[in-house]
């Protein structure tokens, strides 16, 4: 019995000691887990709740930096702009701003010009960068791309400057001529001569103001609100009639032909103005005793048939460098000839906007000394009407796409000669 009691007592003591040792080991382990380590001292906390969601919906490029300037979070737009490479912010001025903000907590903003990634042409991206502290250890960088806004502002500035210059020329001429008329009041022949010049300048001023109004209208109005089927034959006849006098004065032959009884869907007034501008340019820039042709045909393309209207002349032609810019407002291939013909430099800009807003495209083929061919491609009436009724929100997209597709303005491709194979005998104007 004494032996059994001794064994039991020893077992009990061993059990108690084991329990005590286990408890001490558990407490020691728990204390070690709570003790900060070298690694934990340098580990960044996660983003504050909700910040990740907010950054994902911002239009600006977003980058979050930690205290070691490492990228904790970056939006896809930041990578697209080339702001983040290899887990680091690659723009040194922005990196310095982040360090300064982390040091003093001040919000900073600056505008920078960055090299455009992937191009060797020296083009720059204009951006606005704003840095702000995010908590105690993180820094938030927001970058907004201002390139398109600056381009639009430059276009607006140039437009205002060009309008001012174009208006100043005839207004100044009218002022000088009126003074000359007053000084020559005793000379009837001089008065008549100056009065004739005043009429020319007044007509030029009237045309300029009218074309500015037309350009503003085609840019702001939706032509498909009052759209209707428009006979192509009527558009061609109206364009020829509009230029009949100028063509007759220069003994220019005008011929119209192609496929008959075609229809396009759109605003009749705008389409007539666009085609009329092309025919008028063809007459004005053609030498005497030459020919101007207008041809229409139907072409099949994916998505439905299109109607092509081609205006061909035997004029001075357009150089390759000028073809890149002829659809810009106030741009003239030959400024001296434009002044002689009363051109304003807005006609082709109006054509471009009208065709784009109708879901079409305009292309040009030209060679110096060999003439030019301008081709309008517009959706046929039935196709365009069905498309507008089914997808009314696609009209603007179609207009934009017209100038990003092959054969855009400035194309040097030769026109298809079959478009003019069915021209009738020319209509010779007296």
Short mmCIF file of C-alpha atoms in Angstrom, two decimals:
data_model
loop_
_atom_site.label_atom_id
_atom_site.label_comp_id
_atom_site.label_asym_id
_atom_site.label_seq_id
_atom_site.Cartn_x
_atom_site.Cartn_y
_atom_site.Cartn_z
CA UNK A 1 0.00 0.00 0.00
CA UNK A 2 2.81 2.38 0.87
CA UNK A 3 4.36 1.75 -2.54
CA UNK A 4 1.04 2.39 -4.36
CA UNK A 5 0.48 5.58 -2.38
CA UNK A 6 3.95 6.79 -3.21
CA UNK A 7 3.42 6.13 -6.92
CA UNK A 8 0.09 7.94 -6.89
CA UNK A 9 1.59 10.91 -5.10
CA UNK A 10 4.46 11.08 -7.58
CA UNK A 11 2.03 10.94 -10.52
CA UNK A 12 -0.06 13.72 -9.04
CA UNK A 13 2.99 15.90 -8.50
CA UNK A 14 4.16 15.22 -12.07
CA UNK A 15 0.74 16.15 -13.43
CA UNK A 16 0.70 19.41 -11.50
CA UNK A 17 4.21 20.28 -12.71
CA UNK A 18 3.26 19.47 -16.31
CA UNK A 19 0.19 21.73 -16.07
CA UNK A 20 2.23 24.56 -14.61
CA UNK A 21 4.90 24.23 -17.30
CA UNK A 22 2.23 24.16 -20.06
CA UNK A 23 0.54 27.27 -18.65
CA UNK A 24 3.84 29.12 -18.43
CA UNK A 25 4.74 28.10 -21.99
CA UNK A 26 1.35 29.33 -23.25
CA UNK A 27 1.73 32.68 -21.50
CA UNK A 28 5.25 33.07 -22.82
CA UNK A 29 4.16 32.29 -26.36
CA UNK A 30 1.28 34.76 -26.12
CA UNK A 31 3.59 37.50 -24.89
CA UNK A 32 6.03 36.81 -27.75
CA UNK A 33 3.22 37.13 -30.27
CA UNK A 34 2.25 40.53 -28.92
CA UNK A 35 5.83 41.82 -28.81
CA UNK A 36 6.65 43.98 -31.93
CA UNK A 37 9.27 42.52 -34.24
CA UNK A 38 11.65 44.22 -36.64
CA UNK A 39 9.52 43.11 -39.57
CA UNK A 40 6.27 44.39 -38.08
CA UNK A 41 7.78 47.76 -37.32
CA UNK A 42 8.28 48.34 -41.06
CA UNK A 43 5.02 46.85 -42.40
CA UNK A 44 2.49 49.33 -43.77
CA UNK A 45 -1.11 49.13 -42.60
CA UNK A 46 -3.71 48.39 -45.26
CA UNK A 47 -5.60 51.22 -46.94
CA UNK A 48 -8.25 52.85 -44.74
CA UNK A 49 -11.71 51.36 -45.23
CA UNK A 50 -13.46 52.64 -48.35
CA UNK A 51 -10.39 54.28 -49.91
CA UNK A 52 -9.82 51.42 -52.36
CA UNK A 53 -13.41 51.72 -53.62
CA UNK A 54 -13.19 55.49 -54.00
CA UNK A 55 -9.92 55.29 -55.94
CA UNK A 56 -11.38 52.74 -58.34
CA UNK A 57 -14.15 55.12 -59.50
CA UNK A 58 -12.07 58.29 -59.82
CA UNK A 59 -11.48 59.59 -63.35
CA UNK A 60 -8.04 60.82 -62.32
CA UNK A 61 -5.04 58.51 -62.16
CA UNK A 62 -4.44 57.55 -58.50
CA UNK A 63 -1.29 56.36 -56.75
CA UNK A 64 -0.85 55.63 -53.02
CA UNK A 65 2.73 55.65 -51.66
CA UNK A 66 4.02 54.35 -48.35
CA UNK A 67 6.78 55.85 -46.19
CA UNK A 68 9.45 54.11 -48.29
CA UNK A 69 8.04 55.59 -51.54
CA UNK A 70 6.80 52.16 -52.60
CA UNK A 71 3.50 51.97 -54.48
CA UNK A 72 0.77 50.53 -52.25
CA UNK A 73 -2.07 51.07 -54.72
CA UNK A 74 -2.20 52.39 -58.31
CA UNK A 75 -5.09 52.66 -60.76
CA UNK A 76 -4.88 51.24 -64.26
CA UNK A 77 -4.86 54.78 -65.67
CA UNK A 78 -1.66 55.48 -63.71
CA UNK A 79 0.04 52.56 -65.42
CA UNK A 80 -1.32 53.66 -68.81
CA UNK A 81 0.19 57.13 -68.38
CA UNK A 82 3.52 55.61 -67.39
CA UNK A 83 3.44 57.04 -63.85
CA UNK A 84 4.24 53.69 -62.19
CA UNK A 85 6.99 51.34 -63.34
CA UNK A 86 8.48 48.45 -61.39
CA UNK A 87 6.43 49.21 -58.29
CA UNK A 88 7.85 52.74 -58.07
CA UNK A 89 6.63 56.19 -59.02
CA UNK A 90 8.67 57.02 -62.14
CA UNK A 91 8.12 60.80 -62.31
CA UNK A 92 10.77 62.47 -60.17
CA UNK A 93 8.96 65.84 -59.61
CA UNK A 94 5.88 63.97 -58.35
CA UNK A 95 8.03 61.78 -56.12
CA UNK A 96 9.65 64.86 -54.58
CA UNK A 97 6.22 66.38 -53.99
CA UNK A 98 5.14 63.21 -52.18
CA UNK A 99 8.21 63.34 -49.93
CA UNK A 100 7.64 67.01 -49.08
CA UNK A 101 3.97 66.33 -48.29
CA UNK A 102 4.85 63.35 -46.10
CA UNK A 103 7.29 65.56 -44.17
CA UNK A 104 5.07 68.60 -43.49
CA UNK A 105 1.52 67.39 -44.29
CA UNK A 106 0.91 70.19 -46.80
CA UNK A 107 -1.28 69.58 -49.89
CA UNK A 108 0.58 70.41 -53.09
CA UNK A 109 -0.47 70.83 -56.72
CA UNK A 110 1.52 71.41 -59.90
CA UNK A 111 1.08 71.18 -63.68
CA UNK A 112 3.68 69.24 -65.63
CA UNK A 113 4.44 68.30 -69.24
CA UNK A 114 5.39 64.62 -69.48
CA UNK A 115 6.88 62.81 -72.48
CA UNK A 116 4.27 60.71 -74.24
CA UNK A 117 5.00 57.04 -73.65
CA UNK A 118 5.86 54.97 -76.70
CA UNK A 119 6.43 57.83 -79.16
CA UNK A 120 9.61 59.39 -80.33
CA UNK A 121 8.07 62.53 -81.79
CA UNK A 122 8.56 64.74 -78.75
CA UNK A 123 4.87 65.00 -78.03
CA UNK A 124 4.03 65.81 -74.42
CA UNK A 125 1.20 65.00 -72.06
CA UNK A 126 -0.09 67.93 -70.03
CA UNK A 127 -1.07 66.77 -66.54
CA UNK A 128 -2.12 68.29 -63.24
CA UNK A 129 -0.71 66.49 -60.17
CA UNK A 130 -2.11 66.89 -56.64
CA UNK A 131 -0.51 65.29 -53.55
CA UNK A 132 -2.18 64.97 -50.14
CA UNK A 133 -1.48 62.98 -46.96
CA UNK A 134 -3.58 59.86 -46.43
CA UNK A 135 -3.42 58.96 -42.75
CA UNK A 136 -0.15 59.19 -40.85
CA UNK A 137 2.11 57.19 -43.13
CA UNK A 138 0.51 57.09 -46.62
CA UNK A 139 0.49 59.73 -49.35
CA UNK A 140 -2.15 60.01 -52.11
CA UNK A 141 -1.24 61.28 -55.59
CA UNK A 142 -3.99 62.23 -58.07
CA UNK A 143 -3.01 63.01 -61.67
CA UNK A 144 -5.43 64.41 -64.25
CA UNK A 145 -4.69 64.40 -67.98
CA UNK A 146 -5.18 67.93 -69.35
CA UNK A 147 -3.91 67.24 -72.89
CA UNK A 148 -7.31 67.22 -74.60
CA UNK A 149 -8.53 70.25 -72.64
CA UNK A 150 -5.46 72.21 -73.68
CA UNK A 151 -5.91 71.16 -77.30
CA UNK A 152 -9.52 72.35 -77.31
CA UNK A 153 -8.50 75.61 -75.67
CA UNK A 154 -5.81 76.12 -78.32
CA UNK A 155 -8.35 75.46 -81.08
CA UNK A 156 -10.74 77.97 -79.51
CA UNK A 157 -7.98 80.56 -79.21
CA UNK A 158 -6.91 80.06 -82.82
CA UNK A 159 -10.51 80.27 -83.98
CA UNK A 160 -11.08 83.59 -82.20
CA UNK A 161 -7.79 84.96 -83.56
CA UNK A 162 -8.63 83.85 -87.10
CA UNK A 163 -12.13 85.30 -86.95
CA UNK A 164 -10.76 88.59 -85.68
CA UNK A 165 -8.22 88.71 -88.49
CA UNK A 166 -10.71 87.76 -91.20
CA UNK A 167 -13.25 90.31 -90.02
CA UNK A 168 -10.64 93.05 -89.67
CA UNK A 169 -9.58 92.82 -93.32
CA UNK A 170 -12.90 93.73 -95.03
CA UNK A 171 -13.92 96.13 -92.24
CA UNK A 172 -10.61 98.01 -92.59
CA UNK A 173 -10.98 98.07 -96.37
CA UNK A 174 -14.50 99.49 -96.10
CA UNK A 175 -13.25 102.20 -93.74
CA UNK A 176 -10.45 103.24 -96.10
CA UNK A 177 -12.68 103.14 -99.16
CA UNK A 178 -15.32 105.29 -97.49
CA UNK A 179 -12.66 107.91 -96.73
CA UNK A 180 -11.50 107.75 -100.34
CA UNK A 181 -15.08 108.30 -101.55
CA UNK A 182 -15.39 111.37 -99.34
CA UNK A 183 -12.09 112.79 -100.59
CA UNK A 184 -13.05 112.14 -104.23
CA UNK A 185 -16.56 113.58 -104.00
CA UNK A 186 -15.84 115.90 -106.96
CA UNK A 187 -14.64 113.02 -109.18
CA UNK A 188 -17.61 110.85 -110.30
CA UNK A 189 -15.36 108.22 -111.89
CA UNK A 190 -13.33 107.77 -108.69
CA UNK A 191 -16.48 107.60 -106.61
CA UNK A 192 -17.87 104.90 -108.87
CA UNK A 193 -14.61 102.92 -108.75
CA UNK A 194 -14.37 103.12 -104.94
CA UNK A 195 -18.05 102.28 -104.56
CA UNK A 196 -17.52 99.12 -106.63
CA UNK A 197 -14.65 98.10 -104.35
CA UNK A 198 -16.85 98.76 -101.33
CA UNK A 199 -19.50 96.41 -102.73
CA UNK A 200 -16.88 93.66 -103.17
CA UNK A 201 -15.62 94.04 -99.59
CA UNK A 202 -19.18 94.21 -98.24
CA UNK A 203 -20.02 90.98 -100.09
CA UNK A 204 -16.91 89.29 -98.68
CA UNK A 205 -17.86 90.42 -95.16
CA UNK A 206 -21.42 89.17 -95.64
CA UNK A 207 -20.19 85.78 -96.87
CA UNK A 208 -17.81 85.44 -93.94
CA UNK A 209 -20.48 86.21 -91.36
CA UNK A 210 -22.93 83.84 -93.06
CA UNK A 211 -20.41 80.99 -93.14
CA UNK A 212 -19.57 81.56 -89.47
CA UNK A 213 -23.28 81.25 -88.71
CA UNK A 214 -23.53 78.11 -90.86
CA UNK A 215 -20.49 76.52 -89.17
CA UNK A 216 -21.89 77.28 -85.72
CA UNK A 217 -25.24 75.80 -86.71
CA UNK A 218 -23.86 72.53 -88.09
CA UNK A 219 -21.65 72.10 -85.02
CA UNK A 220 -24.44 72.64 -82.50
CA UNK A 221 -27.58 71.32 -84.18
CA UNK A 222 -28.60 67.68 -84.57
CA UNK A 223 -29.31 67.33 -88.32
CA UNK A 224 -31.27 64.13 -87.81
CA UNK A 225 -33.96 65.80 -85.71
CA UNK A 226 -35.61 67.09 -88.91
CA UNK A 227 -34.25 64.35 -91.16
CA UNK A 228 -36.07 63.21 -94.28
CA UNK A 229 -35.31 61.23 -97.45
CA UNK A 230 -33.42 63.59 -99.78
CA UNK A 231 -33.13 62.95 -103.51
CA UNK A 232 -29.49 63.03 -104.60
CA UNK A 233 -30.50 64.27 -108.07
CA UNK A 234 -32.05 67.36 -106.48
CA UNK A 235 -28.93 68.05 -104.41
CA UNK A 236 -26.76 67.83 -107.53
CA UNK A 237 -29.07 70.08 -109.56
CA UNK A 238 -29.13 72.66 -106.76
CA UNK A 239 -25.32 72.65 -106.49
CA UNK A 240 -24.94 73.14 -110.25
CA UNK A 241 -27.47 75.95 -110.29
CA UNK A 242 -25.66 77.65 -107.41
CA UNK A 243 -22.43 77.82 -109.42
CA UNK A 244 -23.91 78.32 -112.88
CA UNK A 245 -22.93 81.97 -113.17
CA UNK A 246 -19.32 81.54 -112.01
CA UNK A 247 -18.86 78.53 -114.30
CA UNK A 248 -20.32 80.37 -117.28
CA UNK A 249 -18.03 83.33 -116.71
CA UNK A 250 -14.96 81.04 -116.87
CA UNK A 251 -16.44 78.83 -119.66
CA UNK A 252 -16.23 75.79 -117.40
CA UNK A 253 -18.17 72.73 -118.48
CA UNK A 254 -20.29 71.15 -115.74
CA UNK A 255 -21.45 67.55 -116.07
CA UNK A 256 -23.64 65.48 -113.76
CA UNK A 257 -24.31 61.78 -113.94
CA UNK A 258 -24.02 58.42 -112.28
CA UNK A 259 -26.82 56.31 -110.81
CA UNK A 260 -30.22 58.01 -110.84
CA UNK A 261 -32.98 58.03 -108.22
CA UNK A 262 -30.76 57.68 -105.16
CA UNK A 263 -31.80 58.93 -101.72
CA UNK A 264 -29.90 59.83 -98.56
CA UNK A 265 -31.36 60.40 -95.10
CA UNK A 266 -30.65 63.74 -93.43
CA UNK A 267 -31.17 67.48 -93.28
CA UNK A 268 -31.76 68.73 -96.80
CA UNK A 269 -30.41 72.23 -96.17
CA UNK A 270 -27.14 71.06 -94.64
CA UNK A 271 -26.53 68.41 -97.31
CA UNK A 272 -27.18 70.95 -100.07
CA UNK A 273 -24.75 73.39 -98.44
CA UNK A 274 -22.03 70.73 -98.15
CA UNK A 275 -22.29 69.59 -101.78
CA UNK A 276 -22.63 73.19 -102.95
CA UNK A 277 -19.41 74.14 -101.17
CA UNK A 278 -17.51 71.34 -102.93
CA UNK A 279 -18.83 72.30 -106.37
CA UNK A 280 -18.14 75.99 -105.74
CA UNK A 281 -14.56 75.21 -104.71
CA UNK A 282 -14.11 73.07 -107.84
CA UNK A 283 -15.23 75.97 -110.05
CA UNK A 284 -13.23 78.62 -108.20
CA UNK A 285 -9.98 76.64 -108.26
CA UNK A 286 -10.26 75.47 -111.88
CA UNK A 287 -8.79 77.35 -114.83
CA UNK A 288 -11.00 78.56 -117.65
CA UNK A 289 -12.37 76.14 -120.26
CA UNK A 290 -11.97 73.04 -118.08
CA UNK A 291 -14.53 70.57 -116.75
CA UNK A 292 -16.17 69.88 -113.37
CA UNK A 293 -18.02 66.59 -112.91
CA UNK A 294 -20.45 65.38 -110.24
CA UNK A 295 -21.21 61.66 -110.04
CA UNK A 296 -23.38 59.60 -107.69
CA UNK A 297 -23.44 55.86 -107.10
CA UNK A 298 -24.44 53.22 -104.54
CA UNK A 299 -21.70 51.17 -102.86
CA UNK A 300 -22.10 48.14 -100.62
CA UNK A 301 -20.32 48.17 -97.27
CA UNK A 302 -20.74 46.12 -94.06
CA UNK A 303 -23.81 47.41 -92.26
CA UNK A 304 -25.74 48.59 -95.32
CA UNK A 305 -25.45 50.46 -98.60
CA UNK A 306 -23.86 53.88 -98.82
CA UNK A 307 -24.27 56.65 -101.37
CA UNK A 308 -21.13 58.21 -102.82
CA UNK A 309 -21.11 61.71 -104.29
CA UNK A 310 -17.87 62.62 -106.07
CA UNK A 311 -16.93 66.11 -107.28
CA UNK A 312 -14.01 66.14 -109.75
CA UNK A 313 -12.19 69.12 -111.22
CA UNK A 314 -9.17 69.77 -113.44
CA UNK A 315 -7.81 72.53 -111.26
CA UNK A 316 -4.50 73.34 -109.63
CA UNK A 317 -4.58 70.30 -107.32
CA UNK A 318 -3.51 70.02 -103.68
CA UNK A 319 -0.06 69.12 -102.37
CA UNK A 320 0.42 66.29 -99.88
CA UNK A 321 1.26 68.65 -97.02
CA UNK A 322 -1.86 70.73 -97.67
CA UNK A 323 -4.13 67.67 -97.80
CA UNK A 324 -3.43 67.15 -94.11
CA UNK A 325 -5.01 70.51 -93.23
CA UNK A 326 -7.57 71.46 -95.85
CA UNK A 327 -10.50 70.65 -93.53
CA UNK A 328 -9.25 73.02 -90.83
CA UNK A 329 -11.17 76.24 -90.33
CA UNK A 330 -9.71 79.25 -92.20
CA UNK A 331 -6.98 77.16 -93.82
CA UNK A 332 -6.37 78.07 -97.48
CA UNK A 333 -4.22 76.20 -99.96
CA UNK A 334 -3.61 79.40 -101.93
CA UNK A 335 -4.40 82.52 -99.85
CA UNK A 336 -3.89 84.85 -102.83
CA UNK A 337 -6.40 82.94 -104.96
CA UNK A 338 -8.84 82.79 -102.02
CA UNK A 339 -8.77 86.56 -101.71
CA UNK A 340 -9.40 86.86 -105.44
CA UNK A 341 -12.39 84.50 -105.32
CA UNK A 342 -13.75 85.78 -102.01
CA UNK A 343 -13.09 82.48 -100.21
CA UNK A 344 -13.27 82.44 -96.41
CA UNK A 345 -11.52 79.15 -95.64
CA UNK A 346 -14.64 77.77 -93.91
CA UNK A 347 -16.28 75.85 -96.74
CA UNK A 348 -14.50 72.53 -96.25
CA UNK A 349 -14.82 72.78 -92.47
CA UNK A 350 -18.59 73.00 -92.96
CA UNK A 351 -18.50 70.00 -95.30
CA UNK A 352 -16.58 67.98 -92.72
CA UNK A 353 -19.02 68.68 -89.88
CA UNK A 354 -22.12 68.10 -92.01
CA UNK A 355 -20.95 64.74 -93.31
CA UNK A 356 -19.73 63.57 -89.88
CA UNK A 357 -23.00 64.51 -88.19
CA UNK A 358 -24.87 62.47 -90.82
CA UNK A 359 -22.80 59.38 -90.07
CA UNK A 360 -20.67 59.60 -93.21
CA UNK A 361 -17.15 60.49 -94.29
CA UNK A 362 -15.39 62.75 -96.76
CA UNK A 363 -12.19 61.81 -98.60
CA UNK A 364 -9.98 63.62 -101.09
CA UNK A 365 -7.68 62.53 -103.88
CA UNK A 366 -5.53 65.15 -105.53
CA UNK A 367 -2.29 65.68 -107.40
CA UNK A 368 -0.71 69.04 -108.14
CA UNK A 369 -1.52 70.15 -111.66
CA UNK A 370 -3.93 67.24 -112.23
CA UNK A 371 -7.02 68.34 -110.31
CA UNK A 372 -8.87 66.95 -107.29
CA UNK A 373 -11.72 64.62 -106.41
CA UNK A 374 -13.70 65.10 -103.21
CA UNK A 375 -15.97 62.19 -102.30
CA UNK A 376 -18.86 62.29 -99.85
CA UNK A 377 -20.04 58.93 -98.54
CA UNK A 378 -23.43 59.02 -96.80
CA UNK A 379 -25.78 56.26 -95.56
CA UNK A 380 -28.63 55.48 -97.95
CA UNK A 381 -32.04 56.71 -96.83
CA UNK A 382 -33.56 53.40 -95.72
CA UNK A 383 -30.44 52.16 -93.94
CA UNK A 384 -29.81 55.43 -92.12
CA UNK A 385 -33.44 55.84 -91.07
CA UNK A 386 -33.68 52.32 -89.64
CA UNK A 387 -30.38 52.75 -87.85
CA UNK A 388 -31.42 56.10 -86.33
CA UNK A 389 -34.70 54.64 -85.10
CA UNK A 390 -33.07 51.56 -83.56
CA UNK A 391 -29.97 53.29 -82.12
CA UNK A 392 -30.66 57.03 -81.71
CA UNK A 393 -27.62 57.40 -79.46
CA UNK A 394 -25.13 56.23 -82.10
CA UNK A 395 -25.32 59.27 -84.38
CA UNK A 396 -22.53 61.17 -82.65
CA UNK A 397 -20.37 58.04 -82.46
CA UNK A 398 -20.79 57.48 -86.19
CA UNK A 399 -19.73 61.05 -86.88
CA UNK A 400 -16.57 60.64 -84.79
CA UNK A 401 -15.78 57.25 -86.32
CA UNK A 402 -15.99 58.73 -89.81
CA UNK A 403 -12.66 60.46 -89.21
CA UNK A 404 -10.79 57.61 -87.54
CA UNK A 405 -11.39 55.07 -90.32
CA UNK A 406 -9.31 54.39 -93.44
CA UNK A 407 -9.92 56.90 -96.19
CA UNK A 408 -10.22 59.81 -93.80
CA UNK A 409 -9.66 63.40 -94.96
CA UNK A 410 -6.26 63.67 -96.51
CA UNK A 411 -6.24 60.21 -98.05
CA UNK A 412 -4.09 59.97 -101.14
CA UNK A 413 -5.95 57.02 -102.60
CA UNK A 414 -7.06 57.46 -106.19
CA UNK A 415 -10.80 57.67 -106.80
CA UNK A 416 -12.54 54.72 -108.36
CA UNK A 417 -12.88 55.54 -112.03
CA UNK A 418 -16.06 53.48 -112.29
CA UNK A 419 -17.87 56.17 -110.35
CA UNK A 420 -17.69 58.42 -113.41
CA UNK A 421 -18.12 55.85 -116.14
CA UNK A 422 -21.82 56.63 -116.52
CA UNK A 423 -21.49 60.40 -116.87
CA UNK A 424 -23.71 61.70 -119.68
CA UNK A 425 -22.64 64.12 -122.34
CA UNK A 426 -21.48 67.30 -120.59
CA UNK A 427 -23.89 70.13 -120.06
CA UNK A 428 -22.08 73.12 -121.57
CA UNK A 429 -23.01 76.39 -119.96
CA UNK A 430 -23.35 79.48 -122.11
#
